[in-house]
Amino acid sequence: MPETTPKGLTGLAFGGDYNPEQWPESVWQEDARLMREAGVTMVSVGIFSWALLEPEPGRHDFGWLDRVLDLLHTYGIRVDLGTPTVVPPAWFYRAHPDALPVTAEGVRHEFGSRGAICHSNVHYRAAAADITTRLAERYGDHPALALWHVHNEYGVPVSACYCDSCAAHFRTWLARTYGDVDAVNEAWGTAFWGQHYTDLGQINPPRATPTVGNPAQALDYKRFADATIRENFTAERDILHRLSPGVPVTTNFMTALSQCDSIDYWAWGREVDLVTNDHYLITDGRRTHVNLAMAADLTRSVAGGAPWLLLEHSTSGVNWQPRNPAKAPGQMARNSLAHVARGSDGALFFQWRQSRRGAEKFHSAMLPHGGTETRVWREVVGLGAALDSLSTVRSTRTEADVAVLWDWHSWWAQNLQWRPSEDHDPRERADAFYEVLYDRHLTVDFAHPEADLSSYPLVVVPALYLTTQAAGDNLRRYVEGGGTLVVSYFSGIVDEHDAVHEGAYPGALRDVLGLTVEEFSPLLAGERVQVTGPDGLALTGDVWTEFVVERGAETVWSYGDGLTAGRPAVTRHRLGEGTAWYVSTRLDAHGLDAVIGRAAEDAHIAPRTDLPRDVEVVRRTGASGSHLFVINHTATDAKVPLDAAGTELLTGERAAGRLAVPAGAVRVVRLDG
Ligand code: GAL
């Protein structure tokens, strides 16, 4: 069994990406000294260094990296060592221009940025294996080595390549997946628009077509591209396992759904020794701490509930959004500890020292352009001390209350062209349901639709357009066994090939929901419907309505106006020992909360009326005890009831009764017993 925690680390990890190659060697000593001053325990090194490590084909220069690793070791700083395969050197592309990826429109990218890789290219694969082998041979048992960091953020900025080499690789993938061309025709429904193939050799990637292409082909290409990229990760991982046993191997994910949408992290989570994640706040006016909590919960879920590691976030502003606000005082620590609360065994940043040159010079760092006489530096030093006091949190597990289903394949399918409404966005529904659960102070696990759900009293399905029959059966079993299910509209519609399930909508979920949908009736932009229900409670929907027919379910809210007036809008179905709710329109936050409130009653989940809005309470438990994280995101001091006494680890004070958490502060109580 490979190791799953960074070798040699005893407490939580703290540090960042360290790019010493951007600085004269005279600066390195100061870096190490300041790292120690800040309490840094681990840095990520060498991620973009291939051109320096191999300046000419076959000629290597490891001297500088030797000195960096030795220096860090002297200062007791552990190293997360990158394989630099995200940016092959310029000479490599001169020799192999076909390793540059091609877009669906046939444009070949150029060298001069990063991540310009065709993942099926044999020359790239051979060169990546070679540099990985050399690094593993040289540093595999270096005393500073804690973790291997393969590549960087697979899937961005290029999620798929459409070149001839990928076309050939795709055909091999199709042959392996389907056996022969007849099975491909069947799966893709090529009888439509005369797309029939008589030989696998006639099939290409879904390149630019005059109008919409075959959706099942496009969906399979996403699966293929993801699997092809994963082949390259596992190839490097296997080399590292062989040559550097005992050191865990990771690659940094970007589970936050808006930052990378092409990687099936359920599949990738099974391949890494330790799940690591990068997270950046999207400052679009929404509550960034809710989005952060969601990304952290999703990352923990991808890790199967085990501790994971936040490998990158920012000390303050980023530089790649249209507007990049600085973080407010205290926000960096709140963000970091919110990730820790939800399962991260540490907090690392991009990057250690802010670059003077290059595309990211205006991105914040631990050591800003302004040096140590800065607010950011002082907060970094404070965070290092805070994390140091939380060492007993390491290896404990976050406790979740409810599950939300998420499936990248369904998301890919739903985002293909020519759907009933372009205003329906599955990501938006996932966010909206998550936010309602967050505001109810419920900690969320994400789950794959075919996973065992029996431990959760409540399961929410925000949007699951592609639902396999196996997933439908799973949800039925869950409800029959006593679970409470809430399903949002346009779920259960197609199978794994984007073919509509036979019979009435929602094919895979008809039985569990106790209804059929005769027709979708999306609304025009800005159009709204009233939904009336119990106790005269009126809700508002937009974007989507449906003609729902009860077949066992009871109507709880019905449409008050519009084409579907008088028809069921929100239904409830008693099945076996459990209950299944269905929401057929896009309710706003108030409406969703009303439905979730009713479902929570069915699930016997008592509301937490004792906690203020935006005061986050999360628990991590394990052999070292139970730790209660309380994060006050508001500008007002809060008091939070404790169900047991304990020690507050950041202040060292005893805590009992009602815990005072100042505005913007975090408290972590290790409960007695
Ligand atoms: C990450 C990336 C880092 C850096 C950072 C800036 O996605 O891994 O190398 O570019 O973004 O926010």
XYZ file of C-alpha atoms and ligand atoms in Angstrom:
685
model
C 0.000 0.000 0.000
C 1.466 3.423 -0.938
C 1.789 6.083 1.742
C -1.129 8.524 1.884
C 0.317 11.366 3.942
C 3.345 13.568 3.175
C 6.411 11.785 4.465
C 7.987 13.288 7.563
C 5.258 15.810 8.368
C 3.854 15.538 11.849
C 1.473 18.502 12.002
C -0.554 20.336 9.394
C 1.225 21.349 6.208
C 1.897 25.043 5.649
C 3.739 26.640 2.741
C 3.396 27.242 -0.955
C 4.756 26.884 -4.479
C 8.416 27.811 -4.395
C 10.001 28.869 -7.685
C 13.626 29.637 -6.754
C 14.644 29.463 -10.422
C 13.036 32.891 -10.875
C 15.550 34.404 -8.449
C 19.344 34.702 -8.132
C 20.823 32.126 -5.787
C 21.739 34.877 -3.360
C 18.031 35.188 -2.516
C 17.536 31.516 -1.612
C 19.152 31.736 1.781
C 16.807 34.564 2.728
C 13.872 32.527 1.428
C 14.728 29.615 3.695
C 15.251 31.894 6.693
C 11.910 33.652 6.154
C 10.143 30.358 5.571
C 11.316 29.233 8.937
C 10.237 32.550 10.461
C 6.737 32.055 9.030
C 6.511 28.455 10.227
C 6.523 26.977 6.719
C 6.681 23.184 6.834
C 6.449 22.191 3.149
C 6.932 23.829 -0.260
C 6.181 22.666 -3.807
C 9.275 22.852 -6.007
C 10.151 22.359 -9.648
C 6.681 22.336 -11.202
C 7.715 24.438 -14.212
C 11.428 23.608 -14.341
C 11.876 21.179 -17.223
C 13.677 23.696 -19.480
C 16.225 24.345 -16.727
C 16.609 20.718 -15.698
C 17.165 19.597 -19.297
C 18.498 22.597 -21.222
C 19.306 20.459 -24.281
C 17.970 17.082 -25.326
C 19.605 14.532 -23.034
C 21.805 17.069 -21.186
C 20.634 17.527 -17.627
C 21.486 20.125 -15.027
C 20.319 19.026 -11.616
C 22.935 21.014 -9.686
C 20.678 23.947 -8.846
C 17.840 21.682 -7.718
C 20.274 19.685 -5.568
C 21.251 22.912 -3.825
C 17.618 23.998 -3.351
C 16.590 20.667 -1.832
C 19.652 20.500 0.398
C 19.062 24.052 1.622
C 15.423 23.339 2.410
C 16.424 20.180 4.202
C 18.916 22.110 6.309
C 16.088 24.383 7.390
C 13.774 21.456 8.151
C 11.363 22.264 5.326
C 9.768 19.307 3.562
C 9.493 19.203 -0.217
C 6.587 18.416 -2.496
C 8.620 17.786 -5.641
C 7.050 18.462 -9.032
C 7.512 16.480 -12.191
C 7.776 19.353 -14.664
C 5.741 17.709 -17.390
C 3.199 20.510 -17.749
C 5.704 22.577 -19.766
C 8.149 20.725 -22.018
C 11.105 22.873 -23.178
C 11.106 24.905 -26.396
C 13.625 22.516 -27.991
C 11.194 19.658 -27.487
C 8.498 21.389 -29.536
C 11.018 22.275 -32.269
C 11.694 18.576 -32.611
C 8.052 17.539 -32.159
C 5.670 20.306 -33.250
C 2.897 17.727 -33.380
C 2.975 17.557 -29.563
C 1.247 20.950 -29.524
C -2.514 20.515 -29.134
C -5.063 21.324 -31.840
C -8.480 22.905 -31.223
C -11.778 21.573 -32.609
C -11.479 24.302 -35.270
C -8.097 22.938 -36.364
C -5.866 25.633 -34.843
C -2.570 24.366 -33.422
C -1.483 26.157 -30.224
C 2.022 27.637 -29.953
C 4.760 27.326 -27.364
C 5.196 30.270 -24.990
C 2.645 29.786 -22.233
C 2.033 26.580 -20.314
C 0.042 23.379 -20.599
C 0.224 23.208 -24.413
C 0.166 19.416 -24.613
C -1.399 16.798 -26.818
C -1.750 13.986 -24.307
C -1.810 11.200 -26.882
C 1.467 12.306 -28.474
C 4.013 9.472 -28.276
C 7.005 11.816 -28.151
C 5.515 13.759 -25.263
C 4.766 10.530 -23.437
C 8.299 9.238 -23.891
C 9.903 12.538 -22.844
C 7.633 12.869 -19.780
C 8.499 9.341 -18.694
C 12.198 10.066 -19.178
C 12.380 13.255 -17.104
C 10.182 11.661 -14.415
C 12.484 8.646 -14.258
C 15.575 10.832 -13.914
C 14.022 12.921 -11.146
C 12.859 9.821 -9.290
C 16.296 8.214 -9.588
C 18.034 11.324 -8.332
C 15.685 12.483 -5.589
C 13.588 9.393 -4.788
C 15.190 9.010 -1.377
C 16.260 12.607 -0.744
C 15.746 13.323 2.958
C 13.672 16.454 2.222
C 11.232 14.634 -0.058
C 7.702 14.375 1.379
C 5.433 14.111 -1.650
C 5.550 13.812 -5.441
C 3.533 16.413 -7.342
C 2.899 15.128 -10.865
C 2.334 17.727 -13.595
C 0.062 20.644 -12.669
C -3.721 20.874 -12.790
C -4.411 18.321 -15.507
C -7.336 19.415 -17.665
C -6.541 23.129 -17.756
C -5.892 25.145 -19.830
C -6.313 22.473 -22.535
C -8.995 19.905 -21.810
C -8.922 18.048 -25.139
C -6.916 17.922 -28.338
C -8.445 17.202 -31.755
C -5.332 16.321 -33.806
C -4.811 13.253 -35.984
C -2.901 11.421 -33.272
C -5.862 11.913 -30.932
C -8.210 10.748 -33.691
C -6.266 7.466 -33.935
C -6.155 7.131 -30.161
C -9.907 7.801 -29.998
C -10.569 4.963 -32.452
C -8.538 2.611 -30.267
C -10.538 3.781 -27.251
C -13.790 3.156 -29.144
C -12.662 -0.324 -30.174
C -11.790 -1.101 -26.560
C -15.025 0.381 -25.202
C -17.507 -0.903 -27.786
C -15.819 -3.765 -29.650
C -16.953 -2.866 -33.162
C -18.451 -0.148 -35.300
C -22.004 -1.509 -35.050
C -21.964 -1.027 -31.299
C -20.718 2.538 -31.765
C -23.548 3.224 -34.248
C -26.031 1.879 -31.749
C -24.631 3.832 -28.790
C -24.421 7.093 -30.722
C -27.772 6.751 -32.495
C -26.143 7.414 -35.849
C -29.346 6.572 -37.732
C -30.146 10.218 -36.989
C -29.081 12.616 -39.816
C -27.401 9.808 -41.705
C -24.325 9.671 -39.465
C -23.898 5.919 -39.866
C -20.319 4.552 -39.980
C -19.248 1.339 -41.672
C -15.713 1.280 -40.270
C -14.145 2.646 -37.087
C -11.522 4.270 -39.328
C -14.152 6.733 -40.551
C -14.610 8.225 -37.080
C -12.916 11.458 -36.076
C -12.968 13.598 -32.946
C -15.992 15.912 -32.802
C -14.263 18.655 -34.762
C -16.049 21.805 -35.942
C -19.187 20.924 -37.941
C -21.608 23.214 -39.822
C -24.298 22.773 -37.209
C -24.681 20.762 -34.028
C -22.812 17.453 -34.047
C -23.716 14.074 -32.572
C -24.168 14.584 -28.794
C -23.239 11.011 -27.835
C -20.006 11.347 -29.818
C -19.231 14.631 -28.056
C -19.936 13.029 -24.670
C -17.716 10.052 -25.440
C -14.960 12.395 -26.551
C -15.022 14.041 -23.147
C -14.702 10.610 -21.521
C -11.907 9.709 -23.919
C -10.003 12.976 -23.326
C -10.268 12.564 -19.564
C -9.102 8.935 -19.749
C -6.201 9.854 -22.062
C -4.945 12.522 -19.703
C -5.320 10.088 -16.808
C -3.154 7.540 -18.661
C -0.337 10.069 -18.535
C -0.795 10.652 -14.834
C -0.783 6.953 -13.987
C 2.291 6.382 -16.180
C 4.263 8.952 -14.186
C 2.806 7.741 -10.907
C 3.890 4.168 -11.592
C 7.448 5.272 -12.317
C 7.535 7.205 -9.030
C 6.081 4.307 -7.054
C 8.711 1.998 -8.492
C 11.725 4.267 -7.994
C 10.674 6.153 -4.875
C 8.731 3.741 -2.689
C 7.211 5.111 0.487
C 6.648 8.600 -0.905
C 3.016 9.383 -1.800
C 2.141 10.650 -5.266
C -0.411 13.332 -5.998
C -1.457 15.753 -8.695
C -3.216 18.969 -7.787
C -6.938 18.916 -8.626
C -9.254 21.865 -9.199
C -12.518 20.480 -7.955
C -14.195 23.904 -7.746
C -16.567 23.342 -10.580
C -15.992 26.604 -12.404
C -12.226 26.220 -12.535
C -11.938 22.865 -14.275
C -14.920 21.143 -15.844
C -13.275 18.451 -17.937
C -11.864 16.062 -15.345
C -13.914 13.280 -13.759
C -12.521 13.629 -10.261
C -14.428 10.569 -9.019
C -12.167 8.512 -11.293
C -9.027 10.506 -10.498
C -9.591 10.330 -6.742
C -9.031 6.577 -6.953
C -5.665 6.976 -8.705
C -3.805 9.376 -6.401
C -2.280 8.415 -3.059
C -3.377 11.715 -1.519
C -6.057 14.011 -2.920
C -4.770 17.575 -3.196
C -6.676 20.589 -4.433
C -6.192 24.155 -5.621
C -8.890 26.675 -4.843
C -9.275 30.323 -5.765
C -12.121 32.602 -4.769
C -14.293 33.671 -7.667
C -15.178 37.248 -6.835
C -18.373 37.648 -8.823
C -20.423 39.172 -6.045
C -21.617 35.902 -4.525
C -20.673 34.671 -1.052
C -17.157 33.394 -1.629
C -17.018 31.447 1.636
C -19.988 29.327 0.521
C -18.300 28.504 -2.755
C -15.124 27.665 -0.821
C -17.009 25.344 1.533
C -18.589 23.595 -1.439
C -15.237 23.043 -3.159
C -13.724 21.734 0.064
C -16.653 19.360 0.635
C -16.403 18.108 -2.928
C -12.650 17.573 -2.561
C -13.119 15.596 0.661
C -15.795 13.519 -1.034
C -13.499 12.787 -3.981
C -10.987 11.615 -1.341
C -13.621 9.198 -0.031
C -13.945 11.206 3.203
C -10.242 10.893 4.028
C -8.116 13.946 4.839
C -6.855 15.793 1.767
C -4.529 18.738 1.266
C -5.117 22.256 -0.006
C -2.052 22.665 -2.212
C -2.790 26.144 -3.567
C -4.921 29.124 -2.697
C -4.093 32.821 -2.543
C -2.930 35.004 0.307
C -4.831 37.932 -1.211
C -5.962 38.870 -4.749
C -5.371 36.760 -7.863
C -4.586 38.372 -11.215
C -6.639 36.460 -13.762
C -10.167 37.697 -13.114
C -11.563 40.889 -14.635
C -11.295 42.545 -11.201
C -9.101 41.086 -8.476
C -9.926 42.451 -5.039
C -7.482 42.015 -2.175
C -8.601 39.785 0.687
C -9.923 41.620 3.724
C -7.827 41.528 6.904
C -8.277 38.096 8.488
C -9.874 36.587 5.395
C -6.803 34.564 4.436
C -6.808 32.792 7.792
C -10.572 32.258 7.642
C -10.290 30.790 4.157
C -7.391 28.552 5.164
C -9.067 27.260 8.313
C -12.366 26.727 6.476
C -10.525 24.304 4.182
C -8.947 22.640 7.208
C -12.362 22.333 8.891
C -13.628 20.484 5.839
C -10.798 17.973 5.768
C -7.595 19.575 4.527
C -4.534 18.600 6.553
C -2.922 21.966 5.923
C -2.979 25.091 3.801
C -0.505 25.976 1.055
C -0.455 28.867 -1.360
C 0.471 29.903 -4.803
C 3.169 31.116 -4.247
C 5.982 31.743 -1.761
C 7.701 34.846 -3.223
C 5.765 37.123 -5.565
C 7.287 37.068 -9.074
C 8.858 40.184 -10.546
C 8.473 39.006 -14.110
C 6.080 36.928 -16.135
C 2.326 36.660 -16.352
C 1.651 36.290 -12.625
C 3.576 39.223 -11.169
C 0.383 40.845 -9.891
C -0.823 37.659 -8.184
C -0.503 37.837 -4.412
C 2.045 35.655 -2.596
C 3.179 34.802 0.920
C 6.126 37.167 0.586
C 4.795 40.130 -1.402
C 6.766 42.613 -3.545
C 6.645 44.859 -0.468
C 8.576 42.288 1.599
C 8.080 41.632 5.289
C 6.808 45.125 6.182
C 3.382 44.249 4.854
C -0.002 43.225 6.163
C 0.043 40.042 4.063
C 3.371 38.926 5.515
C 2.223 39.571 9.080
C -0.956 37.562 8.432
C 1.112 34.752 6.878
C 3.269 34.556 10.000
C 0.119 34.535 12.143
C -1.400 31.740 10.097
C 1.762 29.650 10.417
C 1.489 29.893 14.196
C -2.253 29.106 14.115
C -1.749 25.972 12.031
C 1.064 24.898 14.317
C -1.354 24.894 17.253
C -3.786 22.617 15.379
C -1.549 19.580 14.968
C -4.065 17.239 16.660
C -6.518 17.962 13.835
C -4.299 16.053 11.409
C -5.773 12.739 10.174
C -9.209 13.363 11.716
C -12.291 13.203 9.497
C -14.977 15.794 8.855
C -18.472 14.685 9.852
C -21.207 15.270 7.266
C -24.973 15.507 7.772
C -26.417 15.093 4.276
C -25.382 14.107 0.764
C -25.642 15.933 -2.556
C -25.274 13.868 -5.722
C -22.785 15.012 -8.314
C -21.568 13.352 -11.503
C -19.196 14.925 -14.010
C -20.548 12.760 -16.864
C -24.055 14.038 -16.264
C -22.753 17.589 -16.194
C -20.902 17.089 -19.480
C -24.006 15.609 -21.105
C -26.286 18.319 -19.859
C -24.027 21.082 -21.151
C -24.087 19.795 -24.731
C -25.975 21.771 -27.337
C -29.683 21.903 -28.145
C -31.306 21.386 -24.791
C -34.816 22.645 -23.935
C -33.433 25.833 -22.381
C -29.998 27.392 -22.343
C -30.971 29.098 -19.084
C -30.943 25.814 -17.190
C -27.481 25.441 -15.717
C -26.811 22.318 -13.632
C -23.926 24.041 -11.877
C -26.259 26.848 -10.816
C -28.681 24.328 -9.294
C -25.864 22.570 -7.450
C -24.759 25.933 -6.019
C -28.307 26.925 -5.094
C -29.122 23.705 -3.219
C -25.719 23.712 -1.568
C -26.239 27.275 -0.350
C -29.578 26.396 1.232
C -27.997 23.442 3.047
C -25.067 25.621 4.108
C -27.446 28.216 5.503
C -29.129 25.457 7.481
C -25.700 24.652 8.975
C -25.666 21.191 7.447
C -22.307 19.765 6.376
C -22.498 18.208 2.929
C -20.820 15.161 1.457
C -20.988 14.878 -2.319
C -21.679 11.400 -3.640
C -21.659 9.608 -6.953
C -25.201 8.600 -7.987
C -24.328 4.907 -7.762
C -22.631 5.171 -4.340
C -24.025 3.640 -1.150
C -26.193 6.382 0.350
C -27.700 4.459 3.232
C -25.856 6.406 5.944
C -27.421 9.754 4.968
C -30.850 10.783 6.255
C -31.242 13.246 3.363
C -29.956 13.078 -0.213
C -30.333 16.002 -2.622
C -30.136 15.687 -6.404
C -29.738 19.213 -7.788
C -29.583 18.201 -11.452
C -28.890 14.768 -12.794
C -29.919 14.839 -16.440
C -27.862 11.721 -17.200
C -28.974 9.041 -14.757
C -28.018 5.447 -15.411
C -30.606 2.806 -14.636
C -28.236 1.569 -11.929
C -28.321 5.028 -10.319
C -32.117 5.144 -10.578
C -32.337 1.729 -8.895
C -29.886 2.899 -6.241
C -32.051 5.915 -5.394
C -35.148 3.771 -5.275
C -33.472 1.362 -2.852
C -32.297 4.320 -0.759
C -35.839 5.682 -0.390
C -37.438 2.290 0.159
C -34.931 1.728 2.929
C -36.050 4.865 4.752
C -34.097 7.711 3.117
C -35.433 11.119 2.163
C -34.668 12.237 -1.373
C -35.088 15.649 -3.030
C -34.778 15.726 -6.827
C -34.708 18.833 -9.004
C -36.192 19.028 -12.518
C -34.591 17.629 -15.691
C -33.047 14.706 -13.824
C -33.276 11.029 -14.774
C -33.797 11.858 -18.457
C -31.056 10.060 -20.451
C -28.798 7.039 -20.101
C -24.997 6.937 -20.381
C -25.187 7.452 -24.170
C -27.401 10.528 -23.957
C -30.351 8.413 -25.171
C -33.698 9.227 -23.561
C -34.795 6.449 -21.215
C -37.710 4.527 -22.680
C -41.195 5.444 -21.578
C -42.244 8.707 -20.001
C -39.867 11.165 -18.328
C -38.066 10.993 -15.937
C -37.294 7.448 -17.055
C -34.753 6.385 -14.457
C -36.558 8.150 -11.595
C -40.260 7.662 -12.466
C -40.808 4.935 -9.892
C -39.000 6.509 -6.999
C -40.666 9.883 -7.574
C -44.114 8.408 -8.258
C -44.857 10.644 -11.226
C -44.339 11.211 -14.909
C -43.539 14.391 -16.803
C -45.534 14.736 -20.013
C -43.692 17.729 -21.344
C -41.039 20.291 -20.418
C -42.159 23.880 -20.645
C -39.165 26.192 -20.176
C -39.931 29.843 -19.547
C -38.772 32.831 -21.538
C -36.053 35.090 -20.192
C -37.341 36.999 -17.180
C -40.640 35.078 -17.059
C -41.762 33.849 -13.620
C -44.442 31.557 -12.243
C -46.172 31.521 -8.903
C -46.212 28.279 -6.977
C -48.765 27.950 -4.193
C -48.720 25.461 -1.417
C -49.302 24.494 2.173
C -50.574 27.175 4.520
C -50.911 29.536 1.558
C -47.123 29.700 1.261
C -46.385 31.149 -2.193
C -43.081 30.526 -3.932
C -41.611 31.807 -7.180
C -40.052 29.834 -10.020
C -38.381 30.817 -13.263
C -36.458 29.236 -16.179
C -38.320 25.933 -16.185
C -41.762 24.381 -15.656
C -43.157 20.954 -16.474
C -46.446 19.176 -17.047
C -46.233 16.734 -14.137
C -48.695 13.852 -13.675
C -48.910 12.237 -10.227
C -48.639 8.484 -10.245
C -48.497 7.807 -6.548
C -46.966 11.109 -5.458
C -49.060 13.837 -3.795
C -48.934 17.469 -4.830
C -47.587 19.768 -2.132
C -47.145 22.965 -4.157
C -48.905 23.584 -7.476
C -48.436 26.102 -10.271
C -50.564 29.201 -9.747
C -50.216 30.642 -13.231
C -48.584 30.123 -16.605
C -49.081 27.230 -19.032
C -48.880 24.668 -16.264
C -51.357 26.452 -13.920
C -53.118 24.031 -11.595
C -50.621 21.258 -12.180
C -48.209 19.819 -9.579
C -45.060 21.900 -9.082
C -43.536 20.221 -6.005
C -44.522 16.674 -5.081
C -43.908 14.210 -2.296
C -43.957 10.426 -2.688
C -44.043 7.955 0.180
C -42.256 4.798 -0.916
C -41.342 1.918 1.360
C -39.916 3.421 4.521
C -38.887 6.716 2.920
C -39.978 9.791 1.000
C -39.039 11.289 -2.367
C -39.609 14.962 -3.191
C -39.633 16.418 -6.690
C -39.204 20.073 -7.621
C -40.241 20.787 -11.219
C -39.312 24.468 -11.490
C -36.334 26.641 -10.650
C -37.226 27.925 -7.205
C -35.329 30.818 -5.723
C -33.391 30.425 -2.453
C -36.486 31.114 -0.363
C -38.481 28.465 -2.242
C -35.732 25.882 -2.092
C -35.391 26.459 1.613
C -39.111 25.863 2.089
C -38.895 22.524 0.272
C -35.673 21.470 1.992
C -37.274 22.417 5.319
C -40.169 20.034 4.669
C -37.835 17.292 3.498
C -35.603 17.796 6.556
C -38.663 17.172 8.723
C -39.228 13.882 6.875
C -35.570 13.050 7.485
C -35.830 13.980 11.179
C -33.105 16.603 10.853
C -33.725 19.264 13.477
C -33.086 22.864 12.360
C -30.118 24.661 14.002
C -31.887 27.816 15.122
C -29.137 28.541 17.642
C -26.527 29.510 15.051
C -26.333 32.883 13.300
C -26.203 33.067 9.500
C -22.651 32.904 8.141
C -21.239 31.412 11.303
C -19.913 28.078 10.112
C -19.688 25.133 12.496
C -17.921 21.988 11.309
C -16.607 19.019 13.244
C -13.500 16.882 12.618
C -13.157 13.721 14.643
C -10.620 10.932 14.950
C -8.219 9.162 17.249
C -6.982 12.502 18.623
C -10.500 13.535 19.614
C -13.263 15.743 18.313
C -12.514 19.260 17.039
C -15.226 21.836 16.592
C -14.383 24.564 14.069
C -16.391 27.761 14.383
C -15.773 30.313 11.635
C -17.390 33.703 11.967
C -17.744 35.187 8.484
C -19.745 38.151 9.770
C -18.780 41.602 11.026
C -20.497 40.931 14.356
C -19.223 39.025 17.377
C -21.049 35.706 17.805
C -21.777 33.274 20.613
C -22.068 29.610 19.775
C -23.353 26.958 22.176
C -20.972 24.072 22.842
C -22.359 20.638 23.615
C -19.214 19.783 25.611
C -16.366 21.658 27.240
C -12.922 21.703 25.739
C -9.784 23.663 24.971
C -9.735 26.373 22.333
C -6.551 25.588 20.453
C -5.792 28.996 18.877
C -5.930 30.909 22.162
C -5.155 28.035 24.532
C -8.162 29.017 26.663
C -10.757 26.743 28.240
C -14.107 26.759 26.475
C -17.503 25.765 27.859
C -21.129 26.835 27.615
C -21.322 29.544 24.995
C -18.178 30.135 22.964
C -17.448 33.747 22.013
C -16.185 34.094 18.445
C -15.215 37.661 17.561
C -16.252 39.152 14.209
C -14.212 37.603 11.395
C -12.422 35.198 13.744
C -12.045 31.421 13.888
C -12.094 29.229 16.967
C -11.195 25.543 17.135
C -12.271 23.704 20.257
C -10.806 20.310 21.008
C -13.603 18.794 23.021
C -12.814 16.940 26.233
C -13.166 13.204 26.388
C -3.071 27.810 -10.420
C -1.750 27.277 -10.928
C -0.595 28.089 -10.395
C -0.867 29.552 -10.566
C -2.165 29.898 -9.891
C -2.534 31.359 -9.957
O -4.152 27.380 -11.169
O -1.572 25.935 -10.573
O 0.578 27.716 -11.084
O -0.939 29.846 -11.933
O -3.200 29.192 -10.511
O -3.777 31.607 -9.364
